[in-house]
PDB file of C-alpha atoms in Angstrom:
ATOM      1  CA  SER J   5      10.929   6.409  15.081  1.00  0.00           C
ATOM      2  CA  GLN J   6      11.149   4.879  11.651  1.00  0.00           C
ATOM      3  CA  THR J   7      11.468   6.968   8.500  1.00  0.00           C
ATOM      4  CA  ILE J   8      11.441   5.960   4.873  1.00  0.00           C
ATOM      5  CA  HIS J   9      12.968   8.098   2.133  1.00  0.00           C
ATOM      6  CA  GLN J  10      12.594   7.926  -1.617  1.00  0.00           C
ATOM      7  CA  TRP J  11      14.260   9.899  -4.354  1.00  0.00           C
ATOM      8  CA  PRO J  12      13.869  11.496  -6.689  1.00  0.00           C
ATOM      9  CA  ALA J  13      10.360  12.792  -6.059  1.00  0.00           C
ATOM     10  CA  THR J  14       9.664  13.266  -9.756  1.00  0.00           C
ATOM     11  CA  LEU J  15      11.439  12.052 -12.855  1.00  0.00           C
ATOM     12  CA  VAL J  16      10.896  12.515 -16.585  1.00  0.00           C
ATOM     13  CA  GLN J  17      12.833  10.090 -18.739  1.00  0.00           C
ATOM     14  CA  PRO J  18      12.794   9.278 -22.466  1.00  0.00           C
ATOM     15  CA  VAL J  19      11.900   5.833 -23.747  1.00  0.00           C
ATOM     16  CA  GLY J  20      14.939   3.567 -23.805  1.00  0.00           C
ATOM     17  CA  SER J  21      16.812   5.402 -21.073  1.00  0.00           C
ATOM     18  CA  PRO J  22      17.943   3.696 -17.836  1.00  0.00           C
ATOM     19  CA  LEU J  23      16.278   4.121 -14.453  1.00  0.00           C
ATOM     20  CA  SER J  24      17.441   4.060 -10.882  1.00  0.00           C
ATOM     21  CA  LEU J  25      15.130   4.832  -7.961  1.00  0.00           C
ATOM     22  CA  GLU J  26      16.420   4.628  -4.430  1.00  0.00           C
ATOM     23  CA  CYS J  27      14.725   3.940  -1.129  1.00  0.00           C
ATOM     24  CA  THR J  28      16.247   3.978   2.346  1.00  0.00           C
ATOM     25  CA  VAL J  29      14.744   3.215   5.731  1.00  0.00           C
ATOM     26  CA  GLU J  30      15.910   4.616   9.052  1.00  0.00           C
ATOM     27  CA  GLY J  31      15.180   3.567  12.597  1.00  0.00           C
ATOM     28  CA  THR J  32      14.722  -0.155  12.085  1.00  0.00           C
ATOM     29  CA  SER J  33      16.873  -3.176  11.357  1.00  0.00           C
ATOM     30  CA  ASN J  34      16.331  -6.048   8.967  1.00  0.00           C
ATOM     31  CA  PRO J  35      13.056  -4.761   7.565  1.00  0.00           C
ATOM     32  CA  ASN J  36      11.159  -6.374   4.734  1.00  0.00           C
ATOM     33  CA  LEU J  37      11.244  -3.980   1.789  1.00  0.00           C
ATOM     34  CA  TYR J  38       8.799  -3.604  -1.092  1.00  0.00           C
ATOM     35  CA  TRP J  39       8.460  -1.794  -4.406  1.00  0.00           C
ATOM     36  CA  TYR J  40       4.939  -0.997  -5.625  1.00  0.00           C
ATOM     37  CA  ARG J  41       3.639   0.820  -8.675  1.00  0.00           C
ATOM     38  CA  GLN J  42       0.392   2.716  -8.969  1.00  0.00           C
ATOM     39  CA  ALA J  43      -0.592   3.305 -12.570  1.00  0.00           C
ATOM     40  CA  ALA J  44      -3.146   5.991 -13.401  1.00  0.00           C
ATOM     41  CA  GLY J  45      -6.605   5.035 -12.145  1.00  0.00           C
ATOM     42  CA  ARG J  46      -5.454   1.739 -10.720  1.00  0.00           C
ATOM     43  CA  GLY J  47      -4.610   0.246  -7.358  1.00  0.00           C
ATOM     44  CA  LEU J  48      -1.194  -0.563  -5.998  1.00  0.00           C
ATOM     45  CA  GLN J  49       0.657  -3.404  -7.680  1.00  0.00           C
ATOM     46  CA  LEU J  50       3.508  -5.146  -5.897  1.00  0.00           C
ATOM     47  CA  LEU J  51       6.613  -5.353  -8.101  1.00  0.00           C
ATOM     48  CA  PHE J  52       9.340  -6.710  -5.812  1.00  0.00           C
ATOM     49  CA  TYR J  53       9.920  -7.571  -2.206  1.00  0.00           C
ATOM     50  CA  SER J  54      13.035  -8.376  -0.208  1.00  0.00           C
ATOM     51  CA  VAL J  55      13.446 -10.187   3.100  1.00  0.00           C
ATOM     52  CA  GLY J  56      17.185  -9.510   3.375  1.00  0.00           C
ATOM     53  CA  ILE J  57      20.346  -8.249   1.692  1.00  0.00           C
ATOM     54  CA  GLY J  58      20.640  -9.651  -1.798  1.00  0.00           C
ATOM     55  CA  GLN J  59      17.293 -11.476  -1.538  1.00  0.00           C
ATOM     56  CA  ILE J  60      14.796 -10.264  -4.123  1.00  0.00           C
ATOM     57  CA  SER J  61      11.480 -11.775  -5.143  1.00  0.00           C
ATOM     58  CA  SER J  62       9.634 -10.596  -8.222  1.00  0.00           C
ATOM     59  CA  GLU J  63       5.855 -10.613  -8.329  1.00  0.00           C
ATOM     60  CA  VAL J  64       5.360  -9.359 -11.871  1.00  0.00           C
ATOM     61  CA  PRO J  65       7.581 -10.128 -14.887  1.00  0.00           C
ATOM     62  CA  GLN J  66       8.736  -6.920 -16.547  1.00  0.00           C
ATOM     63  CA  ASN J  67      11.769  -4.991 -17.651  1.00  0.00           C
ATOM     64  CA  LEU J  68      12.387  -3.703 -14.131  1.00  0.00           C
ATOM     65  CA  SER J  69      14.762  -5.154 -11.565  1.00  0.00           C
ATOM     66  CA  ALA J  70      15.459  -4.551  -7.899  1.00  0.00           C
ATOM     67  CA  SER J  71      18.489  -4.836  -5.682  1.00  0.00           C
ATOM     68  CA  ARG J  72      19.176  -4.600  -1.960  1.00  0.00           C
ATOM     69  CA  PRO J  73      22.864  -3.837  -1.489  1.00  0.00           C
ATOM     70  CA  GLN J  74      22.467  -2.889   2.182  1.00  0.00           C
ATOM     71  CA  ASP J  75      20.044  -3.813   4.939  1.00  0.00           C
ATOM     72  CA  ARG J  76      18.026  -0.616   4.697  1.00  0.00           C
ATOM     73  CA  GLN J  77      18.538   0.277   1.040  1.00  0.00           C
ATOM     74  CA  PHE J  78      16.328  -0.853  -1.830  1.00  0.00           C
ATOM     75  CA  ILE J  79      16.902   0.132  -5.454  1.00  0.00           C
ATOM     76  CA  LEU J  80      14.587  -0.163  -8.443  1.00  0.00           C
ATOM     77  CA  SER J  81      16.269  -0.186 -11.851  1.00  0.00           C
ATOM     78  CA  SER J  82      15.684  -0.566 -15.525  1.00  0.00           C
ATOM     79  CA  LYS J  83      18.122  -0.760 -18.404  1.00  0.00           C
ATOM     80  CA  LYS J  84      15.623   0.569 -20.960  1.00  0.00           C
ATOM     81  CA  LEU J  85      12.399   2.286 -19.988  1.00  0.00           C
ATOM     82  CA  LEU J  86       9.120   1.709 -21.815  1.00  0.00           C
ATOM     83  CA  LEU J  87       6.194   4.100 -22.073  1.00  0.00           C
ATOM     84  CA  SER J  88       4.195   1.657 -19.960  1.00  0.00           C
ATOM     85  CA  ASP J  89       6.652   2.126 -17.084  1.00  0.00           C
ATOM     86  CA  SER J  90       5.140   5.522 -16.313  1.00  0.00           C
ATOM     87  CA  GLY J  91       3.483   5.631 -12.919  1.00  0.00           C
ATOM     88  CA  PHE J  92       3.831   6.400  -9.237  1.00  0.00           C
ATOM     89  CA  TYR J  93       6.465   4.185  -7.609  1.00  0.00           C
ATOM     90  CA  LEU J  94       6.255   3.509  -3.916  1.00  0.00           C
ATOM     91  CA  CYS J  95       8.706   1.895  -1.567  1.00  0.00           C
ATOM     92  CA  ALA J  96       7.434   0.343   1.651  1.00  0.00           C
ATOM     93  CA  TRP J  97       8.802  -1.513   4.668  1.00  0.00           C
ATOM     94  CA  SER J  98       7.435  -3.849   7.270  1.00  0.00           C
ATOM     95  CA  ALA J  99       8.874  -5.142  10.509  1.00  0.00           C
ATOM     96  CA  LEU J 100       9.654  -8.732  11.373  1.00  0.00           C
ATOM     97  CA  LEU J 101       7.942 -10.268  14.374  1.00  0.00           C
ATOM     98  CA  ASN J 102       8.631 -13.752  15.691  1.00  0.00           C
ATOM     99  CA  GLY J 103      10.274 -14.783  12.430  1.00  0.00           C
ATOM    100  CA  GLY J 104       7.460 -13.526  10.246  1.00  0.00           C
ATOM    101  CA  ALA J 105       6.696 -10.203   8.599  1.00  0.00           C
ATOM    102  CA  ARG J 106       4.044  -8.024  10.153  1.00  0.00           C
ATOM    103  CA  ALA J 107       1.203  -7.275   7.790  1.00  0.00           C
ATOM    104  CA  GLU J 108       1.373  -3.513   8.283  1.00  0.00           C
ATOM    105  CA  GLN J 109       3.491  -1.921   5.595  1.00  0.00           C
ATOM    106  CA  TYR J 110       4.636   1.684   5.778  1.00  0.00           C
ATOM    107  CA  PHE J 111       5.105   3.645   2.603  1.00  0.00           C
ATOM    108  CA  GLY J 112       7.528   6.295   1.446  1.00  0.00           C
ATOM    109  CA  PRO J 113       6.500   9.514  -0.302  1.00  0.00           C
ATOM    110  CA  GLY J 114       6.763   7.994  -3.773  1.00  0.00           C
ATOM    111  CA  THR J 115       8.403   8.868  -7.102  1.00  0.00           C
ATOM    112  CA  ARG J 116       6.339  10.104 -10.022  1.00  0.00           C
ATOM    113  CA  LEU J 117       7.924   8.691 -13.181  1.00  0.00           C
ATOM    114  CA  THR J 118       6.909   9.927 -16.607  1.00  0.00           C
ATOM    115  CA  VAL J 119       8.381   8.162 -19.598  1.00  0.00           C
ATOM    116  CA  THR J 120       8.164  10.276 -22.768  1.00  0.00           C
TER     117      THR J 120
ATOM    118  CA  ASP G  24      -9.280 -11.400 -11.291  1.00  0.00           C
ATOM    119  CA  GLN G  25      -9.621  -8.734  -8.660  1.00  0.00           C
ATOM    120  CA  GLN G  26      -9.480 -10.342  -5.237  1.00  0.00           C
ATOM    121  CA  VAL G  27     -10.085  -7.117  -3.320  1.00  0.00           C
ATOM    122  CA  LYS G  28     -12.834  -4.853  -4.590  1.00  0.00           C
ATOM    123  CA  GLN G  29     -13.890  -1.380  -3.621  1.00  0.00           C
ATOM    124  CA  ASN G  30     -17.011  -0.902  -5.674  1.00  0.00           C
ATOM    125  CA  SER G  31     -17.576   2.754  -4.867  1.00  0.00           C
ATOM    126  CA  PRO G  32     -14.989   4.938  -6.598  1.00  0.00           C
ATOM    127  CA  SER G  33     -16.146   7.991  -4.676  1.00  0.00           C
ATOM    128  CA  LEU G  34     -18.161   9.038  -1.615  1.00  0.00           C
ATOM    129  CA  SER G  35     -19.286  12.458  -0.358  1.00  0.00           C
ATOM    130  CA  VAL G  36     -20.187  13.042   3.278  1.00  0.00           C
ATOM    131  CA  GLN G  37     -21.087  16.096   5.315  1.00  0.00           C
ATOM    132  CA  GLU G  38     -18.660  17.149   8.025  1.00  0.00           C
ATOM    133  CA  GLY G  39     -19.627  15.635  11.372  1.00  0.00           C
ATOM    134  CA  ARG G  40     -21.499  12.714   9.839  1.00  0.00           C
ATOM    135  CA  ILE G  41     -20.370   9.127   9.534  1.00  0.00           C
ATOM    136  CA  SER G  42     -18.318   7.959   6.541  1.00  0.00           C
ATOM    137  CA  ILE G  43     -18.648   4.295   5.645  1.00  0.00           C
ATOM    138  CA  LEU G  44     -16.176   2.842   3.167  1.00  0.00           C
ATOM    139  CA  ASN G  45     -16.766  -0.665   1.934  1.00  0.00           C
ATOM    140  CA  CYS G  46     -14.547  -3.448   0.666  1.00  0.00           C
ATOM    141  CA  ASP G  47     -15.285  -6.960  -0.587  1.00  0.00           C
ATOM    142  CA  TYR G  48     -12.872  -9.799  -1.107  1.00  0.00           C
ATOM    143  CA  THR G  49     -13.002 -13.159  -2.811  1.00  0.00           C
ATOM    144  CA  ASN G  50     -10.015 -15.057  -1.395  1.00  0.00           C
ATOM    145  CA  SER G  51     -11.069 -16.941   1.739  1.00  0.00           C
ATOM    146  CA  MET G  52      -7.394 -17.419   2.611  1.00  0.00           C
ATOM    147  CA  PHE G  53      -6.935 -13.743   3.460  1.00  0.00           C
ATOM    148  CA  ASP G  54      -6.277 -13.518   7.177  1.00  0.00           C
ATOM    149  CA  TYR G  55      -5.362  -9.896   7.722  1.00  0.00           C
ATOM    150  CA  PHE G  56      -6.988  -6.731   6.430  1.00  0.00           C
ATOM    151  CA  LEU G  57      -5.765  -3.157   6.410  1.00  0.00           C
ATOM    152  CA  TRP G  58      -6.984   0.309   5.500  1.00  0.00           C
ATOM    153  CA  TYR G  59      -4.754   3.003   4.094  1.00  0.00           C
ATOM    154  CA  LYS G  60      -5.378   6.671   3.426  1.00  0.00           C
ATOM    155  CA  LYS G  61      -3.675   8.449   0.545  1.00  0.00           C
ATOM    156  CA  TYR G  62      -3.384  12.095  -0.372  1.00  0.00           C
ATOM    157  CA  PRO G  63      -2.431  13.076  -3.951  1.00  0.00           C
ATOM    158  CA  ALA G  64       1.264  12.727  -4.765  1.00  0.00           C
ATOM    159  CA  GLU G  65       1.988  11.108  -1.399  1.00  0.00           C
ATOM    160  CA  GLY G  66       2.501   7.562  -0.230  1.00  0.00           C
ATOM    161  CA  PRO G  67      -0.372   5.745   1.502  1.00  0.00           C
ATOM    162  CA  THR G  68      -0.605   6.099   5.256  1.00  0.00           C
ATOM    163  CA  PHE G  69      -1.554   3.094   7.356  1.00  0.00           C
ATOM    164  CA  LEU G  70      -4.773   3.692   9.293  1.00  0.00           C
ATOM    165  CA  ILE G  71      -6.049   0.561  10.935  1.00  0.00           C
ATOM    166  CA  SER G  72      -5.980  -3.199  10.543  1.00  0.00           C
ATOM    167  CA  ILE G  73      -7.912  -6.234  11.649  1.00  0.00           C
ATOM    168  CA  SER G  74      -7.108  -9.894  11.943  1.00  0.00           C
ATOM    169  CA  SER G  75      -9.549 -12.413  10.545  1.00  0.00           C
ATOM    170  CA  ILE G  76     -10.102 -13.804  14.043  1.00  0.00           C
ATOM    171  CA  LYS G  77     -11.798 -10.550  15.054  1.00  0.00           C
ATOM    172  CA  ASP G  78     -14.892  -8.814  13.779  1.00  0.00           C
ATOM    173  CA  LYS G  79     -14.169  -5.299  14.969  1.00  0.00           C
ATOM    174  CA  ASN G  80     -11.213  -3.076  15.702  1.00  0.00           C
ATOM    175  CA  GLU G  81     -11.437   0.509  16.859  1.00  0.00           C
ATOM    176  CA  ASP G  82      -8.882   3.293  16.966  1.00  0.00           C
ATOM    177  CA  GLY G  83     -10.164   6.727  17.811  1.00  0.00           C
ATOM    178  CA  ARG G  84     -12.536   7.914  15.111  1.00  0.00           C
ATOM    179  CA  PHE G  85     -11.799   4.872  12.947  1.00  0.00           C
ATOM    180  CA  THR G  86     -13.480   1.498  13.282  1.00  0.00           C
ATOM    181  CA  VAL G  87     -13.075  -1.453  10.963  1.00  0.00           C
ATOM    182  CA  PHE G  88     -15.709  -4.178  10.825  1.00  0.00           C
ATOM    183  CA  LEU G  89     -15.116  -7.595   9.314  1.00  0.00           C
ATOM    184  CA  ASN G  90     -17.858  -9.977   8.184  1.00  0.00           C
ATOM    185  CA  LYS G  91     -16.055 -13.145   7.174  1.00  0.00           C
ATOM    186  CA  SER G  92     -19.149 -15.012   6.054  1.00  0.00           C
ATOM    187  CA  ALA G  93     -19.950 -12.205   3.624  1.00  0.00           C
ATOM    188  CA  LYS G  94     -16.272 -11.597   2.780  1.00  0.00           C
ATOM    189  CA  HIS G  95     -16.868  -7.952   3.499  1.00  0.00           C
ATOM    190  CA  LEU G  96     -15.178  -5.294   5.551  1.00  0.00           C
ATOM    191  CA  SER G  97     -15.945  -1.680   6.152  1.00  0.00           C
ATOM    192  CA  LEU G  98     -14.233   1.365   7.599  1.00  0.00           C
ATOM    193  CA  HIS G  99     -16.302   3.779   9.654  1.00  0.00           C
ATOM    194  CA  ILE G 100     -15.094   7.291  10.329  1.00  0.00           C
ATOM    195  CA  VAL G 101     -17.011   9.162  13.012  1.00  0.00           C
ATOM    196  CA  PRO G 102     -17.233  12.103  13.009  1.00  0.00           C
ATOM    197  CA  SER G 103     -15.956  12.890   9.528  1.00  0.00           C
ATOM    198  CA  GLN G 104     -13.668  15.887   9.182  1.00  0.00           C
ATOM    199  CA  PRO G 105     -12.561  17.836   6.083  1.00  0.00           C
ATOM    200  CA  GLY G 106      -9.005  16.555   6.629  1.00  0.00           C
ATOM    201  CA  ASP G 107     -10.309  13.038   6.067  1.00  0.00           C
ATOM    202  CA  SER G 108     -10.811  13.869   2.392  1.00  0.00           C
ATOM    203  CA  ALA G 109      -8.472  11.473   0.585  1.00  0.00           C
ATOM    204  CA  VAL G 110      -8.428   8.181  -1.292  1.00  0.00           C
ATOM    205  CA  TYR G 111      -8.902   5.155   0.956  1.00  0.00           C
ATOM    206  CA  PHE G 112      -7.461   1.790   0.016  1.00  0.00           C
ATOM    207  CA  CYS G 113      -8.463  -1.543   1.421  1.00  0.00           C
ATOM    208  CA  ALA G 114      -5.747  -4.235   1.472  1.00  0.00           C
ATOM    209  CA  ALA G 115      -5.594  -7.891   2.395  1.00  0.00           C
ATOM    210  CA  ARG G 116      -2.914 -10.430   3.095  1.00  0.00           C
ATOM    211  CA  ASN G 117      -2.723 -14.214   2.877  1.00  0.00           C
ATOM    212  CA  SER G 118      -0.081 -15.089   5.454  1.00  0.00           C
ATOM    213  CA  GLY G 119      -0.116 -18.737   4.488  1.00  0.00           C
ATOM    214  CA  ALA G 120       0.841 -18.119   0.894  1.00  0.00           C
ATOM    215  CA  GLY G 121       4.502 -17.641   1.736  1.00  0.00           C
ATOM    216  CA  SER G 122       4.438 -14.212   0.170  1.00  0.00           C
ATOM    217  CA  TYR G 123       4.368 -10.907   1.994  1.00  0.00           C
ATOM    218  CA  GLN G 124       2.190  -9.361  -0.634  1.00  0.00           C
ATOM    219  CA  LEU G 125      -0.676  -7.075   0.231  1.00  0.00           C
ATOM    220  CA  THR G 126      -3.462  -7.152  -2.320  1.00  0.00           C
ATOM    221  CA  PHE G 127      -5.008  -3.718  -2.698  1.00  0.00           C
ATOM    222  CA  GLY G 128      -8.366  -2.527  -3.935  1.00  0.00           C
ATOM    223  CA  LYS G 129      -8.537   0.341  -6.403  1.00  0.00           C
ATOM    224  CA  GLY G 130      -9.533   2.851  -3.757  1.00  0.00           C
ATOM    225  CA  THR G 131     -12.483   5.043  -2.825  1.00  0.00           C
ATOM    226  CA  LYS G 132     -12.169   8.810  -2.937  1.00  0.00           C
ATOM    227  CA  LEU G 133     -13.798  10.339   0.137  1.00  0.00           C
ATOM    228  CA  SER G 134     -14.830  13.980   0.086  1.00  0.00           C
ATOM    229  CA  VAL G 135     -15.923  15.500   3.392  1.00  0.00           C
ATOM    230  CA  ILE G 136     -17.929  18.635   2.783  1.00  0.00           C
ATOM    231  CA  PRO G 137     -17.626  21.410   5.396  1.00  0.00           C
TER     232      PRO G 137
END
């Protein structure tokens, strides 16, 4: 069965510090990978998605970036955090079927980021 | 502009009764709809989905109904159990847009009272 891991689970960082959140998926090959953010009292906002190694699409302009160095590894980074970057960050994956991505996305446990 | 709306931020239901969670959408290009359940400090869990070519999909205690003319879908949980207490998110996808994005509503918090 497929498993998705995220770490760290919680993180408190000062404004201006760098960020690196990691996500890995097990039990599947060539998944689509996604980074979402849930800000307090709001729905889930898609930040980045990737259809393959080194292929990153950004949905929202911001000071965050994403990278996919391996097939089942997805990293969310920032060089300098802002207060507004605080939130609950979720990684998700979906399977490919007949050349297209299945709609069902499966989420990891999330990382709670607090920028102080 | 919010394309997926869950107008009820919260809902309380007695254990054993039916829970009905509602979702409205504005984008007629959405062709796939999903429901997720989320506990605090955890990632959302996929529950059930429906393609726009169907009007009903059932999986155990969960049934999703889609009314395309009204741009409305609902999730029915029968019978409701205390473990169903969570935030429920409705999501939609436009497969023709070339993006794999799911557009989420803001969620409805369901409380099932024993």
